[in-house]
PDB file of C-alpha atoms in Angstrom:
ATOM      1  CA  MET Y  29       1.725 -62.406   9.026  1.00  0.00           C
ATOM      2  CA  SER Y  30       0.701 -58.768   8.731  1.00  0.00           C
ATOM      3  CA  LEU Y  31       3.220 -56.502   7.032  1.00  0.00           C
ATOM      4  CA  ARG Y  32       1.894 -53.463   8.876  1.00  0.00           C
ATOM      5  CA  ALA Y  33       4.489 -52.145  11.288  1.00  0.00           C
ATOM      6  CA  LYS Y  34       3.319 -51.690  14.873  1.00  0.00           C
ATOM      7  CA  SER Y  35       4.862 -50.255  17.995  1.00  0.00           C
ATOM      8  CA  ASP Y  36       6.294 -52.895  20.303  1.00  0.00           C
ATOM      9  CA  GLY Y  37       5.358 -50.665  23.235  1.00  0.00           C
ATOM     10  CA  THR Y  38       8.967 -50.143  24.267  1.00  0.00           C
ATOM     11  CA  PRO Y  39      10.022 -46.468  24.356  1.00  0.00           C
ATOM     12  CA  PRO Y  40      13.554 -45.555  23.220  1.00  0.00           C
ATOM     13  CA  GLU Y  41      16.180 -45.822  25.926  1.00  0.00           C
ATOM     14  CA  GLN Y  42      16.661 -42.450  27.603  1.00  0.00           C
ATOM     15  CA  ALA Y  43      19.750 -40.923  29.187  1.00  0.00           C
ATOM     16  CA  PRO Y  44      19.652 -40.711  32.984  1.00  0.00           C
ATOM     17  CA  VAL Y  45      18.491 -37.503  34.643  1.00  0.00           C
ATOM     18  CA  GLY Y  46      21.202 -35.455  36.358  1.00  0.00           C
ATOM     19  CA  THR Y  47      24.304 -33.402  35.645  1.00  0.00           C
ATOM     20  CA  HIS Y  48      26.729 -35.042  33.232  1.00  0.00           C
ATOM     21  CA  VAL Y  49      30.158 -34.343  31.750  1.00  0.00           C
ATOM     22  CA  ALA Y  50      29.650 -34.044  28.005  1.00  0.00           C
ATOM     23  CA  VAL Y  51      31.197 -33.048  24.696  1.00  0.00           C
ATOM     24  CA  CYS Y  52      29.331 -31.357  21.861  1.00  0.00           C
ATOM     25  CA  VAL Y  53      29.739 -33.724  18.900  1.00  0.00           C
ATOM     26  CA  HIS Y  54      26.947 -32.803  16.462  1.00  0.00           C
ATOM     27  CA  LEU Y  55      25.827 -29.543  14.852  1.00  0.00           C
ATOM     28  CA  ILE Y  56      23.024 -29.992  12.319  1.00  0.00           C
ATOM     29  CA  ASP Y  57      21.407 -27.266  10.248  1.00  0.00           C
ATOM     30  CA  ARG Y  58      17.668 -28.055  10.009  1.00  0.00           C
ATOM     31  CA  GLY Y  59      16.831 -25.083   7.814  1.00  0.00           C
ATOM     32  CA  THR Y  60      13.710 -22.990   8.390  1.00  0.00           C
ATOM     33  CA  GLN Y  61      11.069 -24.974  10.275  1.00  0.00           C
ATOM     34  CA  THR Y  62       7.417 -24.090  10.782  1.00  0.00           C
ATOM     35  CA  SER Y  63       5.739 -24.377  14.178  1.00  0.00           C
ATOM     36  CA  GLU Y  64       2.037 -25.163  13.984  1.00  0.00           C
ATOM     37  CA  PHE Y  65       1.703 -24.329  17.686  1.00  0.00           C
ATOM     38  CA  TYR Y  66       3.353 -20.899  17.496  1.00  0.00           C
ATOM     39  CA  LYS Y  67       2.203 -20.237  13.916  1.00  0.00           C
ATOM     40  CA  ASN Y  68       5.625 -19.034  12.775  1.00  0.00           C
ATOM     41  CA  SER Y  69       8.710 -20.162  10.860  1.00  0.00           C
ATOM     42  CA  LYS Y  70      12.288 -19.852  12.126  1.00  0.00           C
ATOM     43  CA  PRO Y  71      15.718 -21.234  11.181  1.00  0.00           C
ATOM     44  CA  GLN Y  72      16.777 -24.068  13.473  1.00  0.00           C
ATOM     45  CA  ILE Y  73      19.918 -25.937  14.428  1.00  0.00           C
ATOM     46  CA  LEU Y  74      20.284 -29.147  16.396  1.00  0.00           C
ATOM     47  CA  LEU Y  75      23.125 -29.716  18.853  1.00  0.00           C
ATOM     48  CA  GLY Y  76      24.078 -33.206  20.036  1.00  0.00           C
ATOM     49  CA  PHE Y  77      26.053 -33.835  23.233  1.00  0.00           C
ATOM     50  CA  GLU Y  78      27.826 -37.083  24.096  1.00  0.00           C
ATOM     51  CA  LEU Y  79      27.589 -37.989  27.785  1.00  0.00           C
ATOM     52  CA  VAL Y  80      31.062 -39.415  28.239  1.00  0.00           C
ATOM     53  CA  ASN Y  81      30.387 -41.298  31.485  1.00  0.00           C
ATOM     54  CA  GLU Y  82      26.934 -42.716  30.735  1.00  0.00           C
ATOM     55  CA  LYS Y  83      26.455 -45.769  28.508  1.00  0.00           C
ATOM     56  CA  ASN Y  84      23.303 -47.189  26.968  1.00  0.00           C
ATOM     57  CA  ALA Y  85      22.334 -50.856  26.698  1.00  0.00           C
ATOM     58  CA  LYS Y  86      24.536 -51.204  23.593  1.00  0.00           C
ATOM     59  CA  GLY Y  87      27.593 -50.073  25.549  1.00  0.00           C
ATOM     60  CA  GLU Y  88      27.754 -46.743  23.698  1.00  0.00           C
ATOM     61  CA  ASN Y  89      27.823 -43.338  25.306  1.00  0.00           C
ATOM     62  CA  PHE Y  90      24.434 -41.646  25.324  1.00  0.00           C
ATOM     63  CA  ILE Y  91      23.794 -38.684  23.046  1.00  0.00           C
ATOM     64  CA  ILE Y  92      21.310 -36.053  24.178  1.00  0.00           C
ATOM     65  CA  TRP Y  93      19.923 -33.389  21.859  1.00  0.00           C
ATOM     66  CA  ARG Y  94      18.580 -29.865  21.947  1.00  0.00           C
ATOM     67  CA  LYS Y  95      17.258 -27.758  19.098  1.00  0.00           C
ATOM     68  CA  PHE Y  96      17.609 -23.981  18.992  1.00  0.00           C
ATOM     69  CA  THR Y  97      16.313 -21.156  16.861  1.00  0.00           C
ATOM     70  CA  ASN Y  98      19.416 -20.132  14.926  1.00  0.00           C
ATOM     71  CA  SER Y  99      19.543 -16.583  16.274  1.00  0.00           C
ATOM     72  CA  MET Y 100      22.113 -14.608  18.250  1.00  0.00           C
ATOM     73  CA  PHE Y 101      19.742 -11.815  19.316  1.00  0.00           C
ATOM     74  CA  GLU Y 102      20.372 -10.746  22.916  1.00  0.00           C
ATOM     75  CA  THR Y 103      17.386 -12.704  24.297  1.00  0.00           C
ATOM     76  CA  ALA Y 104      17.716 -15.753  22.003  1.00  0.00           C
ATOM     77  CA  GLY Y 105      18.068 -19.120  23.718  1.00  0.00           C
ATOM     78  CA  LEU Y 106      21.117 -20.060  21.633  1.00  0.00           C
ATOM     79  CA  ARG Y 107      23.008 -16.919  22.613  1.00  0.00           C
ATOM     80  CA  LEU Y 108      22.108 -17.233  26.301  1.00  0.00           C
ATOM     81  CA  MET Y 109      23.214 -20.875  26.302  1.00  0.00           C
ATOM     82  CA  ILE Y 110      26.552 -20.038  24.657  1.00  0.00           C
ATOM     83  CA  GLU Y 111      27.186 -17.210  27.140  1.00  0.00           C
ATOM     84  CA  ARG Y 112      26.565 -19.519  30.118  1.00  0.00           C
ATOM     85  CA  TRP Y 113      28.778 -22.152  28.511  1.00  0.00           C
ATOM     86  CA  ARG Y 114      31.597 -19.675  27.837  1.00  0.00           C
ATOM     87  CA  GLY Y 115      31.222 -18.100  31.248  1.00  0.00           C
ATOM     88  CA  LYS Y 116      31.073 -14.614  29.756  1.00  0.00           C
ATOM     89  CA  SER Y 117      28.689 -12.464  27.760  1.00  0.00           C
ATOM     90  CA  PHE Y 118      29.262 -11.132  24.273  1.00  0.00           C
ATOM     91  CA  ALA Y 119      30.399  -7.531  24.386  1.00  0.00           C
ATOM     92  CA  ASN Y 120      27.799  -6.383  21.858  1.00  0.00           C
ATOM     93  CA  GLN Y 121      25.488  -7.560  19.085  1.00  0.00           C
ATOM     94  CA  GLU Y 122      28.233  -7.280  16.477  1.00  0.00           C
ATOM     95  CA  GLU Y 123      30.449  -9.705  18.380  1.00  0.00           C
ATOM     96  CA  ALA Y 124      27.549 -12.117  18.875  1.00  0.00           C
ATOM     97  CA  ASP Y 125      26.601 -12.033  15.179  1.00  0.00           C
ATOM     98  CA  ALA Y 126      30.215 -12.818  14.228  1.00  0.00           C
ATOM     99  CA  PHE Y 127      30.284 -15.964  16.377  1.00  0.00           C
ATOM    100  CA  ASP Y 128      30.742 -19.201  14.397  1.00  0.00           C
ATOM    101  CA  THR Y 129      28.660 -21.993  15.948  1.00  0.00           C
ATOM    102  CA  ARG Y 130      31.042 -24.557  14.410  1.00  0.00           C
ATOM    103  CA  LYS Y 131      33.374 -23.692  17.308  1.00  0.00           C
ATOM    104  CA  LEU Y 132      30.976 -25.444  19.672  1.00  0.00           C
ATOM    105  CA  VAL Y 133      31.684 -28.866  18.191  1.00  0.00           C
ATOM    106  CA  GLY Y 134      34.379 -30.649  20.175  1.00  0.00           C
ATOM    107  CA  GLN Y 135      33.978 -28.435  23.223  1.00  0.00           C
ATOM    108  CA  PRO Y 136      33.376 -29.975  26.682  1.00  0.00           C
ATOM    109  CA  CYS Y 137      30.662 -28.896  29.082  1.00  0.00           C
ATOM    110  CA  LEU Y 138      28.317 -29.964  31.852  1.00  0.00           C
ATOM    111  CA  VAL Y 139      24.820 -30.911  30.712  1.00  0.00           C
ATOM    112  CA  ASN Y 140      21.842 -30.816  33.052  1.00  0.00           C
ATOM    113  CA  ALA Y 141      19.529 -33.600  31.871  1.00  0.00           C
ATOM    114  CA  VAL Y 142      15.909 -33.310  33.015  1.00  0.00           C
ATOM    115  CA  ALA Y 143      12.834 -35.493  32.531  1.00  0.00           C
ATOM    116  CA  SER Y 144       9.961 -34.330  30.334  1.00  0.00           C
ATOM    117  CA  LYS Y 145       6.633 -33.604  32.025  1.00  0.00           C
ATOM    118  CA  ASP Y 146       5.292 -37.030  31.096  1.00  0.00           C
ATOM    119  CA  GLY Y 147       8.517 -38.712  32.200  1.00  0.00           C
ATOM    120  CA  LYS Y 148       9.041 -40.438  28.855  1.00  0.00           C
ATOM    121  CA  TRP Y 149      11.953 -38.368  27.572  1.00  0.00           C
ATOM    122  CA  THR Y 150      15.179 -36.841  28.809  1.00  0.00           C
ATOM    123  CA  ASN Y 151      15.770 -33.259  27.710  1.00  0.00           C
ATOM    124  CA  ILE Y 152      18.560 -30.740  28.170  1.00  0.00           C
ATOM    125  CA  GLY Y 153      17.643 -28.275  30.901  1.00  0.00           C
ATOM    126  CA  GLY Y 154      20.906 -26.346  30.861  1.00  0.00           C
ATOM    127  CA  ILE Y 155      24.507 -26.288  29.645  1.00  0.00           C
ATOM    128  CA  MET Y 156      27.450 -24.821  31.523  1.00  0.00           C
ATOM    129  CA  ALA Y 157      31.238 -24.793  31.578  1.00  0.00           C
ATOM    130  CA  LEU Y 158      33.307 -27.500  33.247  1.00  0.00           C
ATOM    131  CA  PRO Y 159      34.758 -26.562  36.644  1.00  0.00           C
ATOM    132  CA  LYS Y 160      38.255 -25.103  36.441  1.00  0.00           C
ATOM    133  CA  GLY Y 161      40.974 -27.702  36.631  1.00  0.00           C
ATOM    134  CA  GLN Y 162      38.784 -30.600  35.504  1.00  0.00           C
ATOM    135  CA  PRO Y 163      40.465 -32.661  32.756  1.00  0.00           C
ATOM    136  CA  LYS Y 164      38.981 -32.364  29.292  1.00  0.00           C
ATOM    137  CA  PRO Y 165      36.757 -35.353  28.538  1.00  0.00           C
ATOM    138  CA  ILE Y 166      37.346 -37.325  25.341  1.00  0.00           C
ATOM    139  CA  ALA Y 167      34.354 -38.165  23.164  1.00  0.00           C
ATOM    140  CA  THR Y 168      34.137 -41.546  21.451  1.00  0.00           C
ATOM    141  CA  ARG Y 169      31.630 -40.599  18.750  1.00  0.00           C
ATOM    142  CA  LYS Y 170      32.560 -38.952  15.470  1.00  0.00           C
ATOM    143  CA  ARG Y 171      32.081 -35.207  15.147  1.00  0.00           C
ATOM    144  CA  VAL Y 172      29.417 -34.211  12.636  1.00  0.00           C
ATOM    145  CA  ILE Y 173      28.732 -30.763  11.176  1.00  0.00           C
ATOM    146  CA  PHE Y 174      26.034 -30.388   8.545  1.00  0.00           C
ATOM    147  CA  ASP Y 175      25.254 -27.100   6.781  1.00  0.00           C
ATOM    148  CA  ILE Y 176      22.498 -26.990   4.148  1.00  0.00           C
ATOM    149  CA  ASP Y 177      24.386 -24.237   2.308  1.00  0.00           C
ATOM    150  CA  GLU Y 178      27.440 -26.517   2.109  1.00  0.00           C
ATOM    151  CA  TRP Y 179      25.536 -29.720   1.448  1.00  0.00           C
ATOM    152  CA  ASP Y 180      27.425 -32.975   2.009  1.00  0.00           C
ATOM    153  CA  ASP Y 181      25.697 -36.122   0.730  1.00  0.00           C
ATOM    154  CA  ALA Y 182      27.913 -38.379   2.815  1.00  0.00           C
ATOM    155  CA  VAL Y 183      27.020 -36.650   6.086  1.00  0.00           C
ATOM    156  CA  PHE Y 184      23.332 -36.459   5.162  1.00  0.00           C
ATOM    157  CA  ALA Y 185      23.332 -40.224   4.533  1.00  0.00           C
ATOM    158  CA  THR Y 186      24.183 -40.891   8.197  1.00  0.00           C
ATOM    159  CA  PHE Y 187      20.993 -39.232   9.489  1.00  0.00           C
ATOM    160  CA  SER Y 188      17.832 -41.062  10.468  1.00  0.00           C
ATOM    161  CA  ASP Y 189      14.895 -40.951   8.064  1.00  0.00           C
ATOM    162  CA  LYS Y 190      13.140 -38.558  10.444  1.00  0.00           C
ATOM    163  CA  HIS Y 191      16.059 -36.105  10.418  1.00  0.00           C
ATOM    164  CA  LYS Y 192      16.334 -36.374   6.639  1.00  0.00           C
ATOM    165  CA  ALA Y 193      12.618 -35.671   6.169  1.00  0.00           C
ATOM    166  CA  THR Y 194      12.772 -32.672   8.519  1.00  0.00           C
ATOM    167  CA  ILE Y 195      15.686 -31.146   6.639  1.00  0.00           C
ATOM    168  CA  MET Y 196      14.166 -31.859   3.227  1.00  0.00           C
ATOM    169  CA  ALA Y 197      10.941 -30.116   4.314  1.00  0.00           C
ATOM    170  CA  SER Y 198      12.810 -26.833   4.796  1.00  0.00           C
ATOM    171  CA  PRO Y 199      12.526 -24.191   2.055  1.00  0.00           C
ATOM    172  CA  GLU Y 200      16.332 -24.050   1.862  1.00  0.00           C
ATOM    173  CA  ALA Y 201      16.593 -27.747   0.946  1.00  0.00           C
ATOM    174  CA  LYS Y 202      13.622 -27.539  -1.400  1.00  0.00           C
ATOM    175  CA  ALA Y 203      15.212 -24.617  -3.244  1.00  0.00           C
ATOM    176  CA  ARG Y 204      18.554 -26.397  -3.445  1.00  0.00           C
ATOM    177  CA  PHE Y 205      17.076 -29.539  -4.980  1.00  0.00           C
ATOM    178  CA  ALA Y 206      14.107 -28.109  -6.870  1.00  0.00           C
ATOM    179  CA  GLY Y 207      12.809 -30.699  -9.317  1.00  0.00           C
ATOM    180  CA  GLN Y 208      14.504 -33.649  -7.584  1.00  0.00           C
ATOM    181  CA  GLY Y 209      11.610 -34.444  -5.257  1.00  0.00           C
ATOM    182  CA  GLN Y 210      12.483 -36.512  -2.179  1.00  0.00           C
ATOM    183  CA  GLN Y 211      15.294 -38.512  -3.799  1.00  0.00           C
ATOM    184  CA  ARG Y 212      17.815 -37.166  -1.318  1.00  0.00           C
ATOM    185  CA  THR Y 213      16.147 -39.067   1.529  1.00  0.00           C
ATOM    186  CA  THR Y 214      16.464 -42.494  -0.086  1.00  0.00           C
ATOM    187  CA  GLN Y 215      19.197 -42.516  -2.693  1.00  0.00           C
ATOM    188  CA  GLU Y 216      22.428 -44.409  -2.107  1.00  0.00           C
ATOM    189  CA  MET Y 217      25.168 -42.112  -0.814  1.00  0.00           C
ATOM    190  CA  PRO Y 218      28.878 -42.557  -0.032  1.00  0.00           C
ATOM    191  CA  GLU Y 219      30.118 -43.536   3.397  1.00  0.00           C
ATOM    192  CA  TYR Y 220      30.984 -40.664   5.708  1.00  0.00           C
ATOM    193  CA  ILE Y 221      34.497 -40.977   7.145  1.00  0.00           C
ATOM    194  CA  PRO Y 222      35.344 -37.985   9.385  1.00  0.00           C
ATOM    195  CA  GLU Y 223      38.888 -36.727   9.703  1.00  0.00           C
ATOM    196  CA  GLN Y 224      40.608 -37.557  12.968  1.00  0.00           C
ATOM    197  CA  GLU Y 225      42.549 -35.046  15.018  1.00  0.00           C
ATOM    198  CA  GLU Y 226      46.123 -36.010  15.827  1.00  0.00           C
ATOM    199  CA  ASN Y 227      45.815 -34.572  19.324  1.00  0.00           C
ATOM    200  CA  PRO Y 228      42.281 -33.631  20.418  1.00  0.00           C
ATOM    201  CA  GLU Y 229      43.576 -31.926  23.599  1.00  0.00           C
ATOM    202  CA  ALA Y 230      46.148 -29.715  21.896  1.00  0.00           C
ATOM    203  CA  GLY Y 231      45.801 -26.032  22.691  1.00  0.00           C
ATOM    204  CA  PHE Y 232      42.901 -26.473  25.143  1.00  0.00           C
ATOM    205  CA  ASP Y 233      42.771 -24.461  28.347  1.00  0.00           C
ATOM    206  CA  LEU Y 234      39.694 -24.639  30.593  1.00  0.00           C
ATOM    207  CA  ASN Y 235      40.528 -21.166  31.917  1.00  0.00           C
ATOM    208  CA  ASP Y 236      40.386 -19.714  28.397  1.00  0.00           C
ATOM    209  CA  PRO Y 237      37.722 -21.481  26.309  1.00  0.00           C
ATOM    210  CA  PRO Y 238      38.622 -21.312  22.589  1.00  0.00           C
ATOM    211  CA  PHE Y 239      35.105 -20.256  21.553  1.00  0.00           C
TER     212      PHE Y 239
END
């Protein structure tokens, strides 16, 4: 038997196209990433949204992802997405720069899932607020926040090898672990056990988003 791994020809299961009720459950700092296509380097974050009414073949709610340049400039995609989600614009650049993206985690929304051009993947086409009066959905997956500047081995250990390699390729991670090589992608790390909220709906008002 050959020990060379091969593709079985089956693409990963994709979330269905359409508009879905979702909750933002993951915020991952990817550090500064270089684009060979655009020939530039920019800081990136990755947001993960749990589709609370759509299950995969394992019986788990789908998660759909979107990466953003970590910028709150007036034309930046992250800022425009947050403004549509909040239903209001930031008053000025100072207010936008003061916004803490950690506030996004745990917040509900509607996600517009669209198919990629080749039809193989489902991507996020848009994010918007829930209609007024709609009950807050409850996510089943654990909330995860990862910040390279506040490195947490236990959280990092939960990522796929691909996510780990991407983060470790950033200059921020390289500087943090200079001289340690790629050990952080393979070493044994403690189990990540997130804290649970006593009442996840406490203090939430769809007419006054808390972010």
